[in-house]
Structure formats: structure tokens, C-alpha cells
XYZ file of C-alpha atoms in Angstrom:
733
model
C 94.774 76.079 91.835
C 96.686 76.729 95.057
C 95.377 79.057 97.721
C 96.426 79.744 101.285
C 93.025 81.039 102.194
C 89.592 81.164 100.582
C 87.096 83.495 102.158
C 83.612 82.233 101.323
C 81.191 85.084 101.641
C 78.728 87.061 99.600
C 81.737 88.807 98.086
C 83.488 85.621 96.986
C 86.779 87.340 97.859
C 89.591 85.003 96.878
C 93.178 85.639 97.991
C 95.354 83.387 95.864
C 99.008 82.679 96.508
C 101.297 80.743 94.199
C 101.250 79.726 90.554
C 97.976 79.736 88.652
C 97.947 78.593 85.018
C 94.232 78.649 84.251
C 91.643 81.386 84.343
C 89.194 81.517 87.232
C 85.567 80.780 86.476
C 83.921 82.435 89.491
C 83.050 86.066 90.080
C 85.600 87.808 92.281
C 84.991 91.133 94.022
C 87.957 93.034 95.429
C 87.200 95.989 97.725
C 90.302 98.191 97.922
C 89.712 100.284 101.037
C 91.412 103.061 102.958
C 90.078 104.860 106.031
C 87.354 106.744 104.155
C 87.475 105.639 100.521
C 87.017 102.535 98.419
C 87.947 101.341 94.954
C 85.809 98.352 94.008
C 87.188 95.933 91.420
C 85.251 92.973 90.043
C 86.210 90.052 87.829
C 83.403 88.308 85.973
C 83.226 84.635 85.026
C 85.251 85.293 81.891
C 88.026 86.866 83.947
C 87.479 90.449 82.810
C 88.621 92.740 85.639
C 86.571 95.936 85.814
C 86.208 98.945 88.078
C 82.708 99.019 89.566
C 82.964 101.916 91.995
C 85.321 104.600 93.271
C 84.379 106.919 96.135
C 83.416 106.829 99.813
C 83.734 103.425 101.464
C 80.734 101.484 102.743
C 80.223 100.692 106.398
C 79.290 97.114 105.541
C 81.805 95.373 103.267
C 79.215 92.749 102.295
C 77.133 95.343 100.463
C 79.722 95.950 97.734
C 78.360 93.003 95.740
C 75.140 94.964 95.140
C 76.902 97.877 93.452
C 77.442 96.556 89.930
C 73.752 95.989 89.178
C 72.807 99.595 89.954
C 74.658 101.205 87.025
C 72.268 101.150 84.052
C 74.595 102.328 81.331
C 73.888 102.030 77.616
C 75.367 99.052 75.834
C 79.144 98.768 76.018
C 79.981 97.175 72.676
C 83.438 96.215 73.860
C 82.839 95.123 77.424
C 86.094 96.894 78.248
C 85.213 100.520 78.962
C 85.430 99.940 82.718
C 88.536 97.742 82.484
C 90.933 98.055 85.398
C 93.848 97.952 82.921
C 92.669 98.248 79.333
C 94.563 96.263 76.660
C 94.571 97.124 72.969
C 94.265 95.140 69.773
C 91.410 92.846 70.795
C 87.898 94.211 71.467
C 88.874 97.565 72.929
C 87.798 100.735 71.071
C 88.815 103.275 73.714
C 92.209 104.604 74.826
C 94.313 101.650 76.079
C 96.505 101.455 79.142
C 98.805 98.970 77.417
C 99.689 98.212 73.804
C 102.234 95.634 72.691
C 103.761 94.032 69.618
C 104.414 90.369 70.250
C 107.480 88.611 68.945
C 105.446 87.206 66.042
C 104.298 90.706 65.030
C 100.769 90.360 66.418
C 99.510 93.465 68.227
C 96.563 92.003 70.134
C 96.416 91.658 73.880
C 93.760 90.234 76.185
C 94.290 90.403 79.941
C 92.257 88.142 82.236
C 92.186 87.966 86.008
C 94.210 85.107 87.516
C 94.685 85.905 91.204
C 95.151 88.590 93.791
C 96.880 88.892 97.130
C 96.811 91.354 100.023
C 100.013 91.772 102.029
C 100.197 93.693 105.293
C 103.283 95.940 105.205
C 102.648 97.817 108.469
C 99.750 98.920 110.647
C 99.042 101.691 108.137
C 100.221 100.220 104.826
C 99.049 97.225 102.815
C 99.905 96.053 99.318
C 97.452 94.530 96.870
C 98.766 92.710 93.807
C 96.485 91.491 91.010
C 97.805 89.140 88.353
C 96.397 89.430 84.831
C 97.376 87.079 81.988
C 96.767 86.720 78.269
C 95.107 83.349 77.509
C 96.960 83.015 74.175
C 100.389 84.544 74.721
C 102.753 83.984 77.637
C 102.322 87.600 78.674
C 101.186 88.962 82.011
C 100.708 92.204 83.925
C 100.622 92.499 87.697
C 98.785 95.530 89.034
C 100.032 96.859 92.370
C 98.068 99.061 94.772
C 99.968 100.353 97.787
C 97.368 101.529 100.295
C 98.158 104.124 102.952
C 95.112 103.563 105.118
C 94.948 106.595 107.415
C 96.058 109.047 104.726
C 93.567 107.763 102.091
C 96.420 107.691 99.587
C 97.039 105.017 96.956
C 100.155 104.467 94.889
C 99.416 102.317 91.841
C 101.814 100.839 89.310
C 102.145 97.865 86.982
C 104.810 95.235 86.361
C 104.885 93.822 82.832
C 106.441 90.412 82.200
C 106.477 87.797 79.453
C 107.972 84.430 78.545
C 107.532 84.572 74.795
C 110.152 83.104 72.475
C 111.650 86.470 71.617
C 111.506 90.130 72.581
C 108.191 91.963 72.884
C 107.788 95.664 72.072
C 105.836 97.681 74.654
C 104.148 100.416 72.632
C 102.290 101.859 75.636
C 102.721 100.996 79.312
C 100.598 103.017 81.707
C 100.931 102.889 85.468
C 97.216 103.132 86.250
C 93.801 103.056 84.621
C 91.086 104.637 86.803
C 87.366 104.742 86.066
C 85.084 107.371 87.629
C 81.317 107.727 87.433
C 79.615 111.111 87.915
C 77.297 113.583 86.210
C 80.181 115.803 85.096
C 83.937 116.127 85.564
C 85.932 119.285 86.204
C 89.669 119.279 85.565
C 92.031 121.624 87.403
C 95.378 121.477 85.647
C 98.495 123.634 85.590
C 100.640 125.271 82.950
C 103.600 127.621 82.992
C 107.107 128.402 81.861
C 110.270 129.681 83.470
C 109.309 132.129 86.300
C 105.613 131.445 85.546
C 105.146 128.073 87.214
C 101.895 126.519 88.503
C 99.327 128.645 86.681
C 95.940 126.971 87.248
C 93.180 126.393 84.716
C 89.834 124.724 85.426
C 87.345 123.473 82.857
C 84.670 120.867 82.374
C 85.790 117.764 80.535
C 83.767 116.913 77.459
C 83.585 113.717 75.416
C 86.809 112.643 73.810
C 90.320 112.788 75.241
C 92.069 115.576 77.100
C 95.802 114.916 77.425
C 98.280 116.437 79.860
C 101.788 115.497 78.811
C 105.452 116.371 78.497
C 107.991 115.513 75.807
C 110.923 117.496 77.237
C 112.930 114.477 78.392
C 114.270 116.173 81.496
C 113.013 119.198 83.400
C 109.704 117.725 82.297
C 107.412 120.055 84.278
C 108.551 123.233 82.540
C 105.263 123.697 80.671
C 102.914 121.283 82.461
C 103.266 119.278 85.678
C 101.696 115.835 85.968
C 99.695 116.897 89.054
C 95.990 117.603 88.587
C 92.566 117.500 90.260
C 89.261 116.055 89.086
C 86.103 117.367 90.743
C 82.935 115.309 90.408
C 79.618 116.920 89.406
C 80.809 120.478 90.102
C 84.095 122.269 90.836
C 85.167 121.481 94.382
C 85.795 124.353 96.767
C 88.249 124.434 99.631
C 85.821 122.754 102.039
C 83.112 121.197 99.867
C 82.819 118.805 96.968
C 84.208 115.476 95.800
C 87.673 115.708 94.335
C 90.414 113.349 93.219
C 94.078 114.435 93.245
C 96.440 112.662 90.884
C 100.175 112.891 90.214
C 102.721 110.677 88.461
C 105.922 109.868 90.341
C 108.166 110.266 87.313
C 110.725 112.927 86.381
C 110.678 112.446 82.616
C 108.107 112.440 79.836
C 104.635 111.715 81.181
C 101.174 111.359 79.727
C 97.801 111.666 81.453
C 94.827 110.774 79.230
C 91.408 111.850 80.510
C 88.678 110.314 78.366
C 84.958 110.856 78.831
C 83.632 107.714 77.194
C 80.364 107.104 75.291
C 78.707 106.091 78.563
C 79.579 109.484 80.126
C 82.122 107.987 82.535
C 85.700 109.197 82.965
C 88.680 107.009 82.174
C 92.027 108.246 83.568
C 95.112 106.588 82.116
C 98.410 107.801 83.556
C 101.998 106.795 82.995
C 105.247 107.366 81.160
C 104.703 109.110 77.840
C 105.069 106.522 75.082
C 106.013 109.299 72.648
C 109.039 108.102 70.635
C 109.497 105.398 73.279
C 108.505 101.851 72.236
C 110.347 99.705 74.770
C 111.846 96.310 73.941
C 111.280 93.790 76.722
C 113.255 90.563 76.800
C 111.765 87.250 77.991
C 111.925 86.896 81.763
C 112.574 90.595 82.427
C 110.242 92.899 84.356
C 109.243 96.343 83.144
C 108.185 98.292 86.232
C 106.200 101.458 85.646
C 106.455 104.440 88.029
C 103.746 104.870 90.633
C 100.676 106.957 89.942
C 99.650 108.642 93.177
C 96.075 109.571 94.031
C 93.794 110.483 96.890
C 90.106 111.299 97.101
C 88.023 113.479 99.390
C 84.322 114.306 99.567
C 85.162 117.289 101.803
C 86.836 119.546 99.256
C 90.313 120.450 98.093
C 91.646 121.390 101.521
C 90.990 117.979 103.050
C 92.527 116.227 100.034
C 95.668 118.368 100.221
C 96.140 117.746 103.945
C 95.962 114.000 103.312
C 98.596 114.255 100.610
C 100.831 116.510 102.712
C 100.697 114.131 105.688
C 101.504 111.194 103.410
C 104.473 113.054 101.914
C 105.897 113.986 105.320
C 105.418 110.499 106.728
C 106.432 108.316 103.803
C 108.035 110.045 100.836
C 110.185 113.120 101.488
C 113.501 112.435 103.285
C 113.375 113.677 106.874
C 109.783 114.746 106.321
C 109.140 114.663 110.059
C 112.274 116.633 110.871
C 113.317 120.228 110.338
C 115.252 122.299 107.783
C 118.196 124.709 107.764
C 117.782 128.404 107.141
C 120.401 129.677 104.723
C 122.045 132.569 102.920
C 122.669 132.068 99.190
C 125.195 134.172 97.286
C 123.629 133.996 93.818
C 121.784 137.306 93.625
C 124.489 139.162 95.534
C 127.497 138.004 93.462
C 126.284 135.907 90.494
C 129.514 134.511 88.937
C 131.725 137.300 90.293
C 133.284 136.146 93.559
C 136.521 134.980 95.155
C 137.628 133.643 98.529
C 137.717 137.092 100.113
C 134.155 137.861 99.044
C 132.972 134.483 100.268
C 134.754 134.942 103.587
C 132.752 138.138 104.059
C 129.554 136.335 103.136
C 130.279 133.609 105.689
C 130.523 136.270 108.362
C 127.282 137.810 107.037
C 125.667 134.381 107.378
C 126.557 134.306 111.043
C 125.486 137.935 111.497
C 122.130 137.238 109.907
C 121.604 134.297 112.246
C 120.848 131.598 109.658
C 122.271 128.085 109.766
C 124.058 127.667 106.456
C 125.827 129.458 103.602
C 125.112 128.149 100.101
C 127.710 128.725 97.372
C 125.896 128.856 94.047
C 126.990 128.519 90.405
C 130.442 129.627 89.220
C 132.950 127.932 91.550
C 134.417 125.428 89.052
C 136.295 125.065 85.744
C 139.882 126.061 84.952
C 140.655 125.656 81.254
C 137.126 126.869 80.611
C 136.260 128.795 83.790
C 132.643 129.145 84.778
C 132.479 132.945 84.663
C 129.111 132.952 82.880
C 126.676 130.302 81.675
C 128.543 129.609 78.399
C 131.303 127.382 79.768
C 132.523 125.001 82.425
C 129.640 122.595 83.090
C 131.125 119.138 83.392
C 134.522 120.312 84.681
C 133.896 119.957 88.404
C 137.271 121.010 89.758
C 137.494 124.177 91.854
C 138.489 127.250 89.905
C 142.049 128.033 91.053
C 141.738 131.802 90.580
C 138.480 132.121 92.519
C 139.112 129.407 95.093
C 142.853 128.686 95.323
C 142.306 126.689 98.527
C 139.231 124.840 97.287
C 135.821 124.046 98.745
C 137.341 122.211 101.724
C 138.931 125.377 103.090
C 135.597 127.213 102.856
C 133.846 124.390 104.683
C 136.420 124.681 107.481
C 136.145 128.459 107.549
C 132.365 128.224 107.763
C 132.703 125.862 110.715
C 135.016 128.317 112.423
C 132.446 131.050 111.850
C 129.758 128.863 113.414
C 127.753 128.116 110.269
C 127.404 125.223 107.838
C 128.372 125.203 104.154
C 126.558 123.977 101.055
C 127.285 123.996 97.339
C 125.461 124.176 93.991
C 125.963 121.549 91.278
C 124.378 120.744 87.925
C 125.866 117.298 87.299
C 123.529 116.118 84.524
C 124.654 118.887 82.173
C 127.657 119.791 80.029
C 128.812 122.971 78.335
C 130.049 122.617 74.740
C 132.943 124.745 75.981
C 134.319 122.298 78.552
C 137.059 119.723 78.880
C 134.453 117.013 79.449
C 132.746 117.784 76.151
C 135.970 117.376 74.175
C 137.128 114.339 76.132
C 133.827 112.414 76.034
C 131.644 113.590 73.123
C 130.006 110.148 73.216
C 128.634 110.996 76.682
C 126.603 113.922 75.343
C 122.992 113.697 74.200
C 123.135 114.925 70.585
C 122.423 113.664 67.098
C 125.656 112.640 65.347
C 124.835 114.300 62.003
C 122.752 117.284 63.048
C 123.560 120.756 64.300
C 123.655 121.112 68.074
C 120.828 123.097 69.604
C 121.273 124.553 73.066
C 119.024 125.309 76.004
C 120.711 127.878 78.242
C 123.951 127.316 76.317
C 124.281 123.712 77.445
C 123.570 120.104 76.578
C 122.498 117.049 78.581
C 124.719 114.137 79.576
C 123.541 110.656 78.622
C 122.441 109.093 81.893
C 121.293 105.987 80.032
C 125.037 105.201 79.908
C 126.352 103.483 83.091
C 129.718 105.235 82.646
C 127.968 108.603 82.807
C 126.014 107.458 85.850
C 129.326 106.640 87.550
C 130.709 110.051 86.557
C 127.726 111.931 87.988
C 127.809 109.908 91.192
C 131.537 110.623 91.623
C 130.924 114.372 91.249
C 128.855 114.292 94.419
C 130.883 111.630 96.188
C 134.187 113.425 95.617
C 132.797 116.650 97.081
C 132.021 114.860 100.329
C 135.258 112.880 100.330
C 137.310 116.080 100.014
C 135.014 118.075 102.318
C 133.384 115.755 104.878
C 131.774 118.726 106.607
C 129.786 119.705 103.516
C 126.210 120.067 104.757
C 123.943 120.818 101.794
C 123.624 120.185 98.041
C 121.627 122.305 95.614
C 121.097 120.055 92.556
C 120.131 122.011 89.448
C 118.948 120.926 85.997
C 118.460 123.761 83.544
C 118.170 122.161 80.094
C 115.619 120.097 78.229
C 116.607 117.364 75.772
C 116.966 118.366 72.143
C 118.151 116.006 69.385
C 117.600 112.963 71.598
C 120.224 110.346 70.833
C 122.363 108.034 72.953
C 125.673 106.751 71.595
C 125.509 104.078 74.290
C 122.113 102.677 73.268
C 123.021 102.540 69.570
C 120.027 100.862 67.860
C 117.791 101.008 70.941
C 117.078 104.742 70.672
C 113.382 104.350 71.450
C 114.377 103.365 75.007
C 116.381 106.520 75.617
C 113.777 108.714 77.352
C 112.908 105.937 79.813
C 116.484 104.789 80.413
C 117.643 108.375 81.000
C 115.293 108.861 83.960
C 115.986 105.413 85.355
C 119.689 106.219 85.069
C 119.147 109.414 87.062
C 117.304 107.471 89.750
C 120.134 104.905 89.933
C 122.586 107.714 90.652
C 120.341 109.249 93.285
C 119.827 105.831 94.918
C 123.592 105.459 95.271
C 123.998 108.962 96.677
C 121.230 108.471 99.222
C 122.595 105.062 100.225
C 125.939 106.632 101.138
C 124.695 110.043 102.319
C 121.179 109.419 103.655
C 120.966 112.448 105.932
C 122.396 115.253 103.772
C 119.773 117.889 102.873
C 119.462 118.311 99.108
C 117.446 120.867 97.152
C 115.753 119.779 93.927
C 116.219 122.791 91.652
C 115.414 122.510 87.974
C 115.371 125.932 86.364
C 112.757 126.751 88.969
C 109.892 124.259 89.261
C 110.812 122.150 86.247
C 111.201 118.880 88.130
C 108.797 118.878 91.063
C 107.383 115.372 91.377
C 107.429 112.621 93.963
C 109.602 110.409 91.761
C 112.446 112.873 92.382
C 111.370 114.122 95.811
C 111.952 110.715 97.388
C 115.649 111.675 97.150
C 115.456 115.394 98.008
C 114.501 117.167 101.201
C 113.089 120.209 99.385
C 112.321 121.693 95.980
C 112.748 125.118 94.393
C 109.279 126.283 93.253
C 110.427 128.992 90.848
C 113.282 131.318 89.964
C 110.638 134.017 90.303
C 111.082 135.164 93.901
C 108.876 138.248 93.662
C 106.908 137.690 96.893
C 103.594 138.725 95.356
C 104.044 136.199 92.557
C 105.254 133.588 95.024
C 102.030 133.838 97.048
C 100.109 132.582 94.022
C 102.647 129.889 93.107
C 103.147 128.584 96.643
C 99.367 128.492 97.076
C 98.985 126.100 94.141
C 102.023 123.967 95.011
C 100.601 123.530 98.510
C 97.723 121.447 97.175
C 100.225 118.687 96.363
C 103.346 119.311 98.485
C 103.905 120.097 102.190
C 105.388 123.377 103.416
C 108.522 121.672 104.756
C 109.535 120.851 101.166
C 109.086 124.327 99.668
C 112.306 126.390 99.450
C 111.357 130.077 99.722
C 113.999 132.806 99.581
C 113.960 136.466 100.497
C 115.432 138.389 97.540
C 115.294 141.853 95.993
C 112.753 140.800 93.365
C 109.541 142.801 93.333
C 108.457 146.052 94.949
C 107.161 144.727 98.252
C 108.714 145.837 101.564
C 111.220 143.594 103.321
C 108.690 142.452 105.910
C 106.333 141.227 103.170
C 109.171 139.292 101.513
C 110.230 137.657 104.768
C 106.674 136.723 105.720
C 106.100 134.989 102.369
C 109.367 133.069 102.687
C 108.353 131.850 106.153
C 105.552 129.741 104.647
C 108.080 127.003 103.870
C 111.836 126.491 104.231
C 113.082 130.066 104.550
C 116.321 131.332 103.044
C 117.896 134.650 102.060
C 119.486 135.758 98.812
C 120.323 139.354 99.678
C 123.360 141.551 100.321
C 123.445 141.552 104.100
C 126.011 144.347 104.474
C 123.766 146.710 102.501
C 120.808 146.282 104.848
C 119.878 149.276 106.965
C 120.177 148.957 110.731
C 116.431 148.354 111.118
C 116.298 145.940 108.169
C 119.126 143.863 109.625
C 117.546 143.871 113.081
C 114.215 142.832 111.594
C 115.787 139.935 109.665
C 117.749 138.741 112.694
C 114.629 138.769 114.860
C 112.618 137.106 112.074
C 115.099 134.219 111.875
C 114.858 133.663 115.638
C 111.071 133.830 115.505
C 110.936 131.481 112.518
C 112.910 128.864 114.434
C 110.089 128.772 116.993
C 107.439 128.555 114.259
C 109.046 125.748 112.254
C 107.242 122.905 114.053
C 103.765 124.218 113.288
C 104.620 125.349 109.721
C 106.474 122.162 108.814
C 104.313 119.582 110.607
C 101.003 121.321 111.114
C 97.816 120.979 109.094
C 97.521 123.657 106.445
C 94.291 125.560 105.815
C 93.650 128.064 103.017
C 91.407 130.827 104.336
C 91.303 133.488 101.636
C 92.153 132.802 97.979
C 94.442 135.375 96.296
C 92.757 134.731 92.947
C 89.346 135.642 94.341
C 89.912 138.013 97.249
C 91.843 141.174 98.066
C 93.674 139.341 100.823
C 95.503 136.002 100.697
C 95.421 134.100 103.964
C 97.100 130.790 104.865
C 96.929 129.036 108.244
C 98.947 126.263 109.919
C 97.620 124.388 112.987
C 99.561 121.907 115.106
C 98.284 118.382 115.753
C 97.173 119.192 119.302
C 95.207 122.231 118.073
C 96.979 124.237 120.751
C 98.947 126.605 118.525
C 98.604 128.058 115.052
C 99.976 130.789 112.803
C 98.101 132.738 110.132
C 99.835 134.576 107.256
C 97.861 137.397 105.610
C 98.824 139.500 102.577
C 97.330 142.304 100.551
C 97.267 141.114 96.917
C 95.068 143.843 95.415
C 96.405 147.389 95.638
C 93.380 149.226 94.345
C 92.065 152.077 96.481
C 90.468 150.911 99.716
C 91.324 147.234 99.235
C 91.959 145.260 102.393
C 90.449 142.868 104.922
C 87.029 144.440 105.355
C 85.393 141.289 106.692
C 86.629 138.928 109.409
C 88.434 135.770 108.314
C 86.904 132.464 109.384
C 89.665 130.320 110.861
C 89.776 126.549 110.501
C 91.165 123.495 112.246
C 90.882 124.794 115.821
C 89.262 123.148 118.817
C 85.925 124.929 119.375
C 86.182 124.292 123.118
C 89.604 125.850 123.547
C 90.421 129.530 124.111
C 93.175 131.186 122.080
C 95.313 134.251 122.663
C 95.977 136.152 119.431
C 99.259 137.959 118.954
C 100.591 139.728 115.902
C 104.198 138.691 115.314
C 107.142 139.483 113.047
C 106.527 143.198 113.357
C 108.973 145.580 111.738
C 110.883 147.721 114.270
C 108.868 150.746 115.299
C 105.439 149.374 114.368
C 102.641 148.171 116.632
C 100.017 145.485 116.255
C 96.326 146.104 115.671
C 94.118 145.848 118.753
C 92.061 143.051 117.157
C 95.199 140.924 117.182
C 95.763 141.001 120.940
C 92.537 139.479 122.268
C 91.387 136.091 123.520
C 88.683 134.181 121.644
C 87.229 130.702 121.743
C 87.944 128.372 118.869
C 84.209 128.298 118.254
C 84.112 132.095 117.866
C 87.138 132.169 115.574
C 85.723 129.492 113.273
C 82.190 130.921 113.109
C 82.659 134.706 113.360
C 86.417 134.906 112.797
C 88.853 137.732 113.312
C 90.126 140.595 111.174
C 93.917 140.787 110.682
C 93.529 144.426 109.563
C 95.320 144.139 106.240
C 95.417 147.328 104.156
C 97.792 149.501 102.142
C 99.610 150.493 105.349
C 99.743 146.924 106.663
C 100.296 144.778 103.561
C 101.577 141.728 105.415
C 100.276 140.584 108.798
C 101.279 137.432 110.677
C 99.184 136.359 113.670
C 100.066 133.634 116.143
C 97.453 131.747 118.188
C 98.259 129.975 121.427
C 95.895 128.070 123.667
C 95.043 129.782 126.945
C 94.586 127.270 129.759
């Protein structure tokens, strides 16, 4: 046994480096710590690696060794209920994290601890790897834990490897296997559909298995996202309670199993959905699972979300510490009906409005089968000669001359049956060879498991930039799910299709980002159908929903904010809903603001208001994008929804308030308790983004201490005459 360092202490912590061919015979305790939390793993003398504890970290690391003896559970017949990565086919009777079929047909697996190693990546990040090996078969799994210390965030994944004489079938291959101990467990999950995204449900988990999953292939979050919360002992509130956030960084089929076991503990097994997806692994190859992301807080949902938002801005979302363009989109003003003259007018409207960029949406491409509605053209990515005789490049130049930037919509993963691409490359289309085609939004999916298709999709994007170097923005859409899953390229390996499709997508996005690292790109998938950190590592923002009714968006954006920062949320002002223009603009400001309206039809006051709002928003971006977010008043419980953003210095803040109940007399009757301020500082309140001709309430012009505002609060005076109120706080020195 080779080791670079052996730490002899009460913990018997052993950091092993190099090749180890025999099982260890000593107890090994591995504390996995972040700033406030700890995951305690322990290997016994037989090499069984178990989870002993998950929760708040101890002040004294030497006391972890006492933890295991304090849990007096009933007999565990298997000895595997608390396994850190549960195998199947041996003693296990619970839901496994991994199931395999060896080359000889045997389905048993036994994973024993061999070694572990901590690697310092940066001052904030460390990487723990734990090697597990089967004592009979040449089969091993390495568990990886990437620890973001200050943010209390962990990314966990597994790498599966073997050296058997032939191929091994992976029947299940989870990323992570967590084990929680508490008196009860409360799951907050989400469901939805098109224009009904992020609808929350909360319930107590009972014995047995609760599964959150997707089998859609692409646009996987249409009905259920992989993000969820688990509260321990009782449902966590915004500022109280112990809660774990979890989310899988994967844009395809996922599966989260939540099993309350016979000992009343909770087993969480998260990873790629193994539905219709046994994966054949050759000797010497690595199968790398996507990361399962989680954080824990004993201070409620708000604290957990701020940790996750900071992590996302710092480490995951491109340009997460930067800013974002404001834009004008043409979709709801023209749909498919436009030409160069119309677009020239819209470019001038973009400048008049004062936003940074004009976004040309669907309908600009296809000649033999022009994209004049959603029945044709996808796949034929040449400019339509009737609509755009001078092409995208001339519009990019014209936009520059008008003093604005230009962006374009694409949906490169999809194909219309009525397209030149479909007839030229039917083997590139996901469809069963002997079955009737079945369409989602009149389209089919291209086979991204095929390297030739990956090259084609990459060239769609690359050619746009080659022909139009000044192109400044990409809106990447994905509107179909996968029916009749079949890949002509994979032939007999069809069970690998769902996995290879997503990995093929990521290969394309890796190439695009390598060549165009700084270009802003919106992740749009029929609304919120593909909002996950597996995709968001390539995109600067996401489209929460095609439902832009501002009242509906308050509820959706509220729930998204638990998992994603404001800088990543694309919010547009449209004509959806019955709310006044000010209300719509205020809601859009709580993220990356854009407009999808007919500018030349705005009244004089409406246009003036929007122009002033854009200027104001530019000054608010730093605190909205980079500030800590606090939820003050829940729209599902109260008459008023209230969201607050506070900068790191606690010197400035902005509070958005909305009337969400229009019954008689509803409004902000009680003061709102603010959060995140410095109690010693004094703050000037000022109501902002007022519509021309209106005045602010007197309560919103005074000076208060942070202590007063957090203990007694202030009243934004929201009512049926003032349905949307935005208040800015600035420190008075």
C-alpha cells in the first residue's frame, strides 16, 4: 500500500495516493466539510463505506469519531442501508445507486473502500475522490465530491470503470447516494407544463419510494424539473428550519429516488434516468455521470438559496459576475410576418426605447420551404430571400449604424418534416424506421448522438458568426420532446441513445463556447423546459416560461429564484395579462429585462415611462444581478408579493412590491420587515420607477435605521390604486 501521507489521529484519516490492490483493514473516517456543513463518511474494517452524518459541521474535527455509536437504529439486515453508493445484486434490499450485468452474465456487485484523496483546487474549492472496488470482479467506482467551501455547495458525481474481459452493461448509474437522518422529511417539488412552469407542491415523505423523473429525452423539465428541497423534521420557512436543496446537472432524462427506509432514514439517489437506457461499457473506458448539486442550511430556504445563487454567479453561469444586455424582441409584434423594412423600423424603435440589443426571433430562414409558420423550414438555416434579400449580415451592420446590437433566434436541434434537410438526411432524424411519425409542435428532433449531426449543429452557429462577426446574441430554442426514440447511427446500441443524445448536445456547446466564449446566449426550451445547471454552464441566461403575464411571472420567478440567480432570468415586458405597463416593467426588472412590445404603438407617456425605466434599470443592475436576494412577502400566502435585493456592502438595496390579490380592500396593511441590512446604518427610502404624473407615498421618502427597518419595517403602500411599488434604499452617511 502506497501513501504520501498518513495522518494518525483519533479519526484514522488516511489519504492514499497511487495504486491499491487490496482492501483496507482499518476503520477510516472521512469528514467532508464546507464552511458550515459536514458530510461524514466512514469505512469499517470490511471496507463498507457508509454515511454516518449529514448536517452542521462540528467545531472539533476529532469528535466526528463519536458520531456513529449514537445512532441506535433497529437491525439493518443488509448492512447497506447507509451505504455511500449502494450496489445491487449482493446483500442490498433497498433501492440501489448502481446495478450492472457483468460480462459473464452475473448481476451482483459489491463495492469496498480502497482509498481516498483530497486535492486543493483553489482557496475556496477542494476535490475529494474515493475509490471503491469489487473484491471479485475487476470493477470499480470512484466517487467525486467537489466542495465549494464558502458557498456550502457540493457537486457529487461518480466515474465507473472496469477491466473485465468483455463489455459490462450498466443497468443503473446514479451520480449520488445521500443518507439523511431526521424525525420526518418534507419534500418541496415542482410540476408544470407549457406556460405553467414551476408549480410547487410540498408533502411529507412516507415509507417507500417517491420518484421525481423525466422520460422526455430533451426539453426534460417540461413536466417536472430535477430541482427539489428536503426539509428535516418540519417544513422549512424562509428564515427557519433545516433544508437541503438538490438539483441534477443534466439536460436529459433524470431520476431522483427518495426512499424512507425501514429505519426511518431518507435515502436520496439521483442521476440519469436508467429508463430504456442500459449502457454498454467497454473495458478501460470511463462512464462519467453528471454532477448532482446540493447545499444545506439550518437557517431556512432563504439562506440556502443565497448560497446557491452566489455559487452559480461565481462558478457556473458564464459571465455570472458581469452584466446583461437589455433588448427588444420582435416575436409578439410580428410573429412570422416581417421583412427588411419592418425590421429596419424595429431597429430604430430599439434605439428609441433605449435598450442595448434587437433580437430577431423565429421565421428568418428557409427558401424552398420558407418558415412562414411552425410547419416548415427547421433545419434549412439559410436566410429567406424574400424576407431578407440582403441577409443577416446587412441587418447586423444596420443595427450598428443605429447604435444598437443584433441577436438572432435559432432552434438547431430540430427539423421540420417539410424541409430540405429532412429529405436530404432522413438518417439524421430521430424516428422509428417502421412506425408512423408523431410530432411535437409539428417537428422532430435531430440525432445528436451522431457526430455528423453534431458537426452540422455546430456549423449552424459558427456560420452565423463567420458571415456576421458583429452578431451579439443567440437565443437557442428547443421546442420538441423525443417520440419514437431511435438512432440510425447507433444501430444496435439503441439503449444508449438517451444518454448519447445529451452528451452530443454538450459536445456541440463545448465547441461553441471554446470559439465564442463571451457571446451572450439565452437557453430557451419552449419556456422553462431545459433549466438546469448542466445546460446553464454554456448559457448566460434562461427563459423561465412563454407565459409572460406579469402576475403569473411573479409566482414563477419566485420559485425559480430558490435555485437560480436573478442575473440568469430572462424577463420580458409583453402585452400578456391585464396589468398596467408599470406593473409589467417592474416584474421584468427582477432579472434580465427585455421588451416584446410594439414600440410605435405606445402612448407618449408609456414610451417616456419605458425610456426612463431602462435608464433607471441600468443603475439598478449591480444590486439586482449581484446582490443578495431576500423574499419578504410570499405571493402564495399574502396579498402582497415582496422581493428585496441588497448589495454586498449593505449600502444600497431595492425592494419590489406587487398586489397579487385583487379582492376588495386587499393591500399592504402591515409594514414589511426588511432583511439583510446593517442595523447600524441609516437608509434613505425613495420610491422609484414612477409612472409619469404620479407621486410617491410619504412613507417612502423617509430615513430609517437598518435596525428599525428589520424590526418594525416599512409600508410600501400597495393597494388597488398602487399595484406595483418599487422602493430604493441608499445609505445615508
